[in-house]
Coordinates of C-alpha atoms in Angstrom, one line a residue:
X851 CA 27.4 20.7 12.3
X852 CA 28.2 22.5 15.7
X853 CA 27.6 21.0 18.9
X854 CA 24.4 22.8 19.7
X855 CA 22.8 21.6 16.2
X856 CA 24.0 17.7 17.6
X857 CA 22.7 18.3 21.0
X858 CA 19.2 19.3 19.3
X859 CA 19.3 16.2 17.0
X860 CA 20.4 14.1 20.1
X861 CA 17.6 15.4 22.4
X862 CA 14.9 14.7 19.4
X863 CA 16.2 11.5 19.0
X864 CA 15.7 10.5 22.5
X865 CA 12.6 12.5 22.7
X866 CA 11.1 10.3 19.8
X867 CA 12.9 7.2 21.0
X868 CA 10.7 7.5 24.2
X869 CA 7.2 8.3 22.2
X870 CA 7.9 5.3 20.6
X871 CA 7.6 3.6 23.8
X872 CA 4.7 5.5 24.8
X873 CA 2.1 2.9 23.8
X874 CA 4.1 0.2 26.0
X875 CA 3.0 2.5 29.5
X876 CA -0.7 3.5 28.5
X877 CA -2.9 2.2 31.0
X878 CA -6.1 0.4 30.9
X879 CA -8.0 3.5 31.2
X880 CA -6.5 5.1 28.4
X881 CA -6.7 2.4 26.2
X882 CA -10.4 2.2 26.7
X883 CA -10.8 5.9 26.2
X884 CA -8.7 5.9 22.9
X885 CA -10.8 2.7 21.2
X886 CA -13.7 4.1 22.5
X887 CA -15.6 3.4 18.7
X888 CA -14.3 0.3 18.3
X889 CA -15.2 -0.9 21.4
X890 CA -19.1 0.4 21.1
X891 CA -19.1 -1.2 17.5
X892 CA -17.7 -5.1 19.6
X893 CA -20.5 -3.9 22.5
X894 CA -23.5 -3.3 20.2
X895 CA -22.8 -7.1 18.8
X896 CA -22.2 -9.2 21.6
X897 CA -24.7 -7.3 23.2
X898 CA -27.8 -8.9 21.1
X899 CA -25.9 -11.8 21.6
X900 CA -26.5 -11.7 25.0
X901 CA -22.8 -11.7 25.8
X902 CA -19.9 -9.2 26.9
X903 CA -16.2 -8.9 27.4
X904 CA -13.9 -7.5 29.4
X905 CA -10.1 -6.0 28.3
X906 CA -7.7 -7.6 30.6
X907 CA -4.2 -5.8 31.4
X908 CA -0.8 -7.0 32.1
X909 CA -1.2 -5.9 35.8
X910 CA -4.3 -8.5 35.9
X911 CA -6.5 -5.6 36.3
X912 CA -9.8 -5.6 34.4
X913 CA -12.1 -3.5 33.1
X914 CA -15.8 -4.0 31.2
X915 CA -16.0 -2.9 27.8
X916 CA -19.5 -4.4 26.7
X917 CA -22.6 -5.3 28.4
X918 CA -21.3 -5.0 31.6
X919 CA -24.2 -6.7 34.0
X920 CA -22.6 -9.9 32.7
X921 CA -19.4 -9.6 33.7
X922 CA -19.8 -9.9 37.5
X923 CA -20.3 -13.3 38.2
X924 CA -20.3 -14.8 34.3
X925 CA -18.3 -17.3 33.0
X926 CA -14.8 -16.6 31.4
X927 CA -15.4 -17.9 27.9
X928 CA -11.2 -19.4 27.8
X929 CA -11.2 -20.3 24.2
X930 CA -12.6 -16.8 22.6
X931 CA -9.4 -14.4 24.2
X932 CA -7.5 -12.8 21.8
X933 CA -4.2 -10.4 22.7
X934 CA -4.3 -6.6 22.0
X935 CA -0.7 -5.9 20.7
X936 CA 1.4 -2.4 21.4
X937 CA 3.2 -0.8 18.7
X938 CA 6.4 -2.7 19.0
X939 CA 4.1 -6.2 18.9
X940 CA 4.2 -7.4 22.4
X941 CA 0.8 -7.6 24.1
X942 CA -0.5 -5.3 25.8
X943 CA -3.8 -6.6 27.0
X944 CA -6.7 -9.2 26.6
X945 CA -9.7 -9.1 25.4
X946 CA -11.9 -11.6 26.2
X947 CA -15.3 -12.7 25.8
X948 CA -18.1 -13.4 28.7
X949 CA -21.0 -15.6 29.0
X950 CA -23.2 -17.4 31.5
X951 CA -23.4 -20.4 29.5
X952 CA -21.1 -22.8 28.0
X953 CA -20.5 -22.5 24.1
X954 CA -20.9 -26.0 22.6
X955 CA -21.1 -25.1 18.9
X956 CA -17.9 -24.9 17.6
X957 CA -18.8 -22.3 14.3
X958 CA -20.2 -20.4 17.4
X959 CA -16.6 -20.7 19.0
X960 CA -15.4 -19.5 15.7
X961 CA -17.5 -16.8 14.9
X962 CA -16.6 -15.0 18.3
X963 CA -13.1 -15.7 17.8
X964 CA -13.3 -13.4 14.1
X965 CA -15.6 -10.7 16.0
X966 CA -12.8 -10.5 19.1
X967 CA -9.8 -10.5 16.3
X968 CA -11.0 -7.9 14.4
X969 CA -12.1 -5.8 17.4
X970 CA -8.7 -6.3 19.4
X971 CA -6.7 -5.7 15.8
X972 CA -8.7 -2.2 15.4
X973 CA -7.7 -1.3 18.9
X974 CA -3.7 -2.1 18.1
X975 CA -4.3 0.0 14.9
X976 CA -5.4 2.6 17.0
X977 CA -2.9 2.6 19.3
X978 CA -0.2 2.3 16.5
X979 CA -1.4 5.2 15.0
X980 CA -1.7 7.6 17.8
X981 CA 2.2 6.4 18.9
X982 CA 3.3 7.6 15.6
X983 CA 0.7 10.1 14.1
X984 CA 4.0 12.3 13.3
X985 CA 5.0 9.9 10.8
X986 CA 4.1 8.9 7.5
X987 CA 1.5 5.4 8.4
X988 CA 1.0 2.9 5.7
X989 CA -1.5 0.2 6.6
X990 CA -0.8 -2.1 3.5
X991 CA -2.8 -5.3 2.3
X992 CA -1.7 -8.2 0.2
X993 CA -4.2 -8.8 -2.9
X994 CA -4.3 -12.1 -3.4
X995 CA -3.8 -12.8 0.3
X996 CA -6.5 -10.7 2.5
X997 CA -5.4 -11.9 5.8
X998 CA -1.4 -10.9 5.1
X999 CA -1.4 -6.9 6.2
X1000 CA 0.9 -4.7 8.0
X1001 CA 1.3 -1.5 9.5
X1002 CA 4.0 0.8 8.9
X1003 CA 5.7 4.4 10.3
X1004 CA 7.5 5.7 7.7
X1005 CA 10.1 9.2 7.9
X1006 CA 10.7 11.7 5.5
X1007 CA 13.3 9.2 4.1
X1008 CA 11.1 6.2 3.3
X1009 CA 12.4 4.6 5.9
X1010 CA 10.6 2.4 7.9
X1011 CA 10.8 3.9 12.1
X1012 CA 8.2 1.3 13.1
X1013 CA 6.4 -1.7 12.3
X1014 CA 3.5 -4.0 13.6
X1015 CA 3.6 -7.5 14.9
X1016 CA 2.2 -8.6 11.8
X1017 CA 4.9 -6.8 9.4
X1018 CA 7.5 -8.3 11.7
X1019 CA 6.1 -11.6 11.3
X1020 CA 6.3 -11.0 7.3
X1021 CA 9.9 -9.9 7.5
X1022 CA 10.6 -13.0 9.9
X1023 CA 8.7 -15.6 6.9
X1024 CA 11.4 -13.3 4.3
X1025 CA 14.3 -13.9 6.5
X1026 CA 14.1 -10.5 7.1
X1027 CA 14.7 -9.0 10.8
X1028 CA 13.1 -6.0 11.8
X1029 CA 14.9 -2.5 13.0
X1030 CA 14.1 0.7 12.7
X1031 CA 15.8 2.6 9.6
X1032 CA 15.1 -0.3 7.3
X1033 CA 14.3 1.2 3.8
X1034 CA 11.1 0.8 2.3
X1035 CA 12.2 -0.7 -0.6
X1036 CA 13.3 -3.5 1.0
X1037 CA 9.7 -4.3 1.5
X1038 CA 8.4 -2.3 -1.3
X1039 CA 8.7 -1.9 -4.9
X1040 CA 8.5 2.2 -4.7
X1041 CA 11.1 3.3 -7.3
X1042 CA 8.3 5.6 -9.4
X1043 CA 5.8 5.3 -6.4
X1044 CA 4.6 9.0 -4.8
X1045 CA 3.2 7.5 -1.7
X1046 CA 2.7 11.1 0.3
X1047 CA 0.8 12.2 -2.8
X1048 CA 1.6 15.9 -2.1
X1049 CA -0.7 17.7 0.3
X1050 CA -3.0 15.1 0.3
X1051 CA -4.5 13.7 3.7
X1052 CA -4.6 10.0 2.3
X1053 CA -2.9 8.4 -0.6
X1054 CA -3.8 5.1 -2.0
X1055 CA -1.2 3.2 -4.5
X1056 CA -1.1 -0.3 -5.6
X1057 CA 2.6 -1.8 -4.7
X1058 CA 4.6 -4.8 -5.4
X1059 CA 6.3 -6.8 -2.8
X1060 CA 9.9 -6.7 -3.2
X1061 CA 11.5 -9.8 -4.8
X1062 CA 8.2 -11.4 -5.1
X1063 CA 6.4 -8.8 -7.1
X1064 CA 3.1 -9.9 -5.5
X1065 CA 0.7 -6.9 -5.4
X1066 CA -0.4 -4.8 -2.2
X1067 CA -3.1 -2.1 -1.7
X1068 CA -1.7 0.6 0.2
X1069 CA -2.9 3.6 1.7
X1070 CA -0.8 6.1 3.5
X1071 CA -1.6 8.6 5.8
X1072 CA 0.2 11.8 6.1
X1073 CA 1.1 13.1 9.6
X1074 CA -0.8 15.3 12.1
X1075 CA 1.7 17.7 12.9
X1076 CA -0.3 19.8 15.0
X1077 CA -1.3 17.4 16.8
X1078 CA 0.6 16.7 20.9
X1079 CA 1.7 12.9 21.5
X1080 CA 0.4 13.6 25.0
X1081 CA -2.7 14.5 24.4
X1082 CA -5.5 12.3 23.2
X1083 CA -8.1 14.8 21.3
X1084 CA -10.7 14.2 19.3
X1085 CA -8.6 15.4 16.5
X1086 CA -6.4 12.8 17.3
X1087 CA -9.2 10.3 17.8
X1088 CA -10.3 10.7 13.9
X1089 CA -6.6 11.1 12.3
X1090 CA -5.8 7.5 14.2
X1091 CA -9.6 5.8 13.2
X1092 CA -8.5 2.3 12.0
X1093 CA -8.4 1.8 8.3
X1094 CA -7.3 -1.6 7.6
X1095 CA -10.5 -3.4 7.7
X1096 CA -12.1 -1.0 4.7
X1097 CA -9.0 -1.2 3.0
X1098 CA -9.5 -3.8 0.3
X1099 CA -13.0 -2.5 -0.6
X1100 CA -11.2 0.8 -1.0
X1101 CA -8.5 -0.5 -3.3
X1102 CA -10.8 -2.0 -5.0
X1103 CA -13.1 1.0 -5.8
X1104 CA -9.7 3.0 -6.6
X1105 CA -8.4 0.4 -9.1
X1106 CA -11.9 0.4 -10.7
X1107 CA -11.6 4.6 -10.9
X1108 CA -7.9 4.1 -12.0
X1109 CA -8.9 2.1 -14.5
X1110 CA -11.2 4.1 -15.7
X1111 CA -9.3 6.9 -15.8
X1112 CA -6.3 5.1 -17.1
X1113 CA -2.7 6.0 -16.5
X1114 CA -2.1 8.9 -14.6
X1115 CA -0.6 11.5 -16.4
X1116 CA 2.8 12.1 -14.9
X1117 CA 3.4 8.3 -15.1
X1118 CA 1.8 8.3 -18.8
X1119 CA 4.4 10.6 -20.1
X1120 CA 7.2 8.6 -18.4
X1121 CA 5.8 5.4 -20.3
X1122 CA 6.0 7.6 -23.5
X1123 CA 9.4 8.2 -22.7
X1124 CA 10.5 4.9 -22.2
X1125 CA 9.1 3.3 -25.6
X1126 CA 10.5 6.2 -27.7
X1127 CA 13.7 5.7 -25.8
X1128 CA 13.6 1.8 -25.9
X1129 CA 12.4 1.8 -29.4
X1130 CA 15.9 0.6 -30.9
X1131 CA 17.0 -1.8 -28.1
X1132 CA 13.9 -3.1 -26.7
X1133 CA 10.9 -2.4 -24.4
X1134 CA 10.5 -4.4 -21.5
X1135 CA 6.4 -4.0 -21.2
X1136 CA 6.6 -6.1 -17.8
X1137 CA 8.9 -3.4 -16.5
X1138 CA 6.8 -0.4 -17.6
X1139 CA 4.2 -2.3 -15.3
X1140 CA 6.3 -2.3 -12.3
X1141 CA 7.7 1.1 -12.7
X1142 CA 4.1 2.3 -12.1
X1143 CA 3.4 -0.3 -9.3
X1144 CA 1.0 -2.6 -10.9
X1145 CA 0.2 -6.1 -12.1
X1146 CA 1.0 -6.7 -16.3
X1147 CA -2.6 -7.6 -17.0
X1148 CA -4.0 -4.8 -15.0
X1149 CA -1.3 -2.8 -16.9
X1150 CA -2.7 -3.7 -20.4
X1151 CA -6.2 -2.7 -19.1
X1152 CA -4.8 1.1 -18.3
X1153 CA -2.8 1.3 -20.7
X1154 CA -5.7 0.4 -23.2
X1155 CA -8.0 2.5 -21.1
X1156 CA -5.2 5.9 -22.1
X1157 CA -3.6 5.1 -25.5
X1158 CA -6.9 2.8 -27.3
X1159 CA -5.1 0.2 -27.9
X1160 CA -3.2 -2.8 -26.0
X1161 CA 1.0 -2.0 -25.7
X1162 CA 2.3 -3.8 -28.5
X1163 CA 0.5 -2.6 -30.8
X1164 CA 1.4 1.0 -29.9
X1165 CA 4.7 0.0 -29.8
X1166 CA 4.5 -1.3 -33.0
X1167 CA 2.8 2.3 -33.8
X1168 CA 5.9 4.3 -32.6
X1169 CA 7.7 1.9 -34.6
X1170 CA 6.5 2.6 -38.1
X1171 CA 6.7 6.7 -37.4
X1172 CA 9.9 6.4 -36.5
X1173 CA 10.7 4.4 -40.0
X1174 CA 8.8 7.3 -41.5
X1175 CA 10.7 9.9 -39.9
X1176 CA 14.2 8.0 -40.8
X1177 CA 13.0 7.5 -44.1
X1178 CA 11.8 11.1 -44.9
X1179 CA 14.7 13.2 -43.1
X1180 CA 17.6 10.6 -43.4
X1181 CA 19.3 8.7 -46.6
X1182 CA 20.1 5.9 -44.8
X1183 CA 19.2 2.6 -46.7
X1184 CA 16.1 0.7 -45.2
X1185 CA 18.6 -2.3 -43.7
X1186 CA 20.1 0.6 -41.2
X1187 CA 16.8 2.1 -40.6
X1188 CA 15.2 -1.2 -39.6
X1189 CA 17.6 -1.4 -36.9
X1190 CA 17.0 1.6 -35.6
X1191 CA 13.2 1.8 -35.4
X1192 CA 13.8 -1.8 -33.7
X1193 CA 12.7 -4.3 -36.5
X1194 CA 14.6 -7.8 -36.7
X1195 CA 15.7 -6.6 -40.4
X1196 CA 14.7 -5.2 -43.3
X1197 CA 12.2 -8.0 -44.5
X1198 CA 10.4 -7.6 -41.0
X1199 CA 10.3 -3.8 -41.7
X1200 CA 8.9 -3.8 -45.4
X1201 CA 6.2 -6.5 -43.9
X1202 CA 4.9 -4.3 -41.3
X1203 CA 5.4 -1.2 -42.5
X1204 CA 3.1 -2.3 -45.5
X1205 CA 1.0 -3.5 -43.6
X1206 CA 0.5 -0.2 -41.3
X1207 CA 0.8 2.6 -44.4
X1208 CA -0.6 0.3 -47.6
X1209 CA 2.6 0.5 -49.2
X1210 CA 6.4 -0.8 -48.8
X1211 CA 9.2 1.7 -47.3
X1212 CA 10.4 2.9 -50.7
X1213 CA 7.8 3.7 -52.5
X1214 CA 6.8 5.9 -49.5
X1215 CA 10.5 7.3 -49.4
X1216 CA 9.9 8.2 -53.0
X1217 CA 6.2 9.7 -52.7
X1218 CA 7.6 12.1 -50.1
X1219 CA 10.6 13.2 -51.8

């Protein structure tokens, strides 16, 4: 590499190191105008609630964001504030919710609190997807635990260039520390997992968490390289809408096409592979379900769904064709060929492959010759 090419990779580094940052300067003003939808969707509720909020920033100046003729003069509501978070997790404003008169019910207290929550965590979606809307963005959900989600950048590379406070608070709970160039996998069970999914705009996988094996909807968005990361368009506006609120009612509609569909049919073939290949030594059927990034009983109900029967079975299946193939092209005696074809022994093979064909080993060796 000459010097020019490492001034070029040097200046692009530096350049990206500061549009990282970006988020950590945007001012109050442009914070508003970028959440502009999810702050008419907070204004529309509190409204007929006869309530409103305000987004405080960390100069202490404030700004109305819904139903603003109760702002002046009403009552800071202390317990309902929740923090809008930057990019790199540290807040980056307040949002807080007005009223003129005290809130005694405490399920009140609470439901405000969810309504602020999910409005504030749409806003720091937004903002972490227009920061890094040149990168790969996985906003990922864990199955069995709704609340446990993260946001990711991702490179070329599969390696991680950002992540959100509440990733960071996962990695902290693995004993894990977040930096940038961390690899996917570390997180991620991605080893047969295509989560760009070619040209496509959006892809949506199912992944397993890495040492756990605990399942995760995932859906990652491919970059908007046309876009400027100084300029807030309304291009940009719709590539960066917030998806992590829908995104366990659009797993669930994709695993419920997936399954219908069954396997796909790169991964299908691959599975093929692996029996034939594994036929003598062994088939790990909990491995063939992680090396398409899914469960083992959802596995059995794809792999139903494509072959028509549950994985053992067909196993069993490729088993008793190989016998036959050994049997017809070979003159090894049935001990040997029961190894092979992966039966126990001989006894195990003249069981099942009477059972399969209506009649032992050697009387089929004979009927074919």
């Amino acid at each position: 590499m000459n010097s020019h090419d490492g001034d070029v990779r040097r200046g692009e580094s530096s350049t990206n190191a500061q549009l990282g940052d970006r988020s950590a300067s945007l001012t109050l003003a442009q914070l508003i105008a970028n959440s502009r939808e999810e702050i008419a969707q907070l204004s529309g509720v509190l409204r007929k609630s006869g309530r409103g909020a305000v987004i405080r920033g960390a100069d202490g100046s404030v700004l109305p964001v819904a139903a603003a003729e109760l702002v002046y003069g009403a009552r800071l509501v202390e317990d309902v504030s929740v923090p809008i978070r930057d990019p790199q997790g540290k807040p980056l404003a307040f949002l807080d919710v007005l009223s003129r008169e005290e809130i005694n019910s405490q399920q009140t207290k609470s439901l405000l609190f969810a309504i602020s929550e999910s409005a504030a965590n749409a806003i720091a979606e937004r903002c972490f997807r227009i920061s890094y809307r040149k990168h790969w963005v996985m906003a990922a959900q864990c199955i069995k635990d709704p609340e446990k989600c993260m946001l990711l950048a991702l490179d070329r590379d599969y390696q991680v260039v950002a992540a959100d406070f509440r990733a960071q608070e996962i990695l902290t709970c693995r004993g894990m520390k977040f930096a940038p160039g961390l690899a996917l996998s570390a997180i991620f069970r991605i080893a047969h997992s295509d989560l760009r999914g070619g040209r496509c705009f959006e892809t949506f996988n199912r992944l397993l968490g890495h040492g756990d094996e605990i399942p995760w909807y995932a859906l990652t968005t491919s970059p908007d390289l046309g876009a400027s990361y100084f300029e807030y368009s309304d291009r940009a506006l719709l590539h960066s809408r917030p998806r992590m609120e829908t995104l366990a009612s659009f797993g669930e509609d994709a695993t419920q096409r997936r399954e219908s569909a069954g396997i796909p049919p790169r991964s299908l073939r691959r599975i093929k592979e692996c029996i034939d290949e594994g036929l003598e030594s062994g088939v790990d059927i909990g491995e063939l379900a992680k090396s398409i990034g899914c469960s083992l009983s959802h596995f059995f109900r794809l792999f139903r769904t494509s072959f028509g029967m549950p994985p053992h079975r067909y196993l069993m299946h490729r088993r008793i064709v190989f016998a036959q193939q050994l049997l017809t092209q070979t003159d090894l005696d049935l001990a040997c060929i029961a190894l092979k074809a992966g039966f126990a022994d001989q006894s195990h093979l003249c069981r099942d492959f009477h059972r399969f064909m209506g009649l032992p080993p050697g009387a089929f060796r004979m009927r074919q010759r």
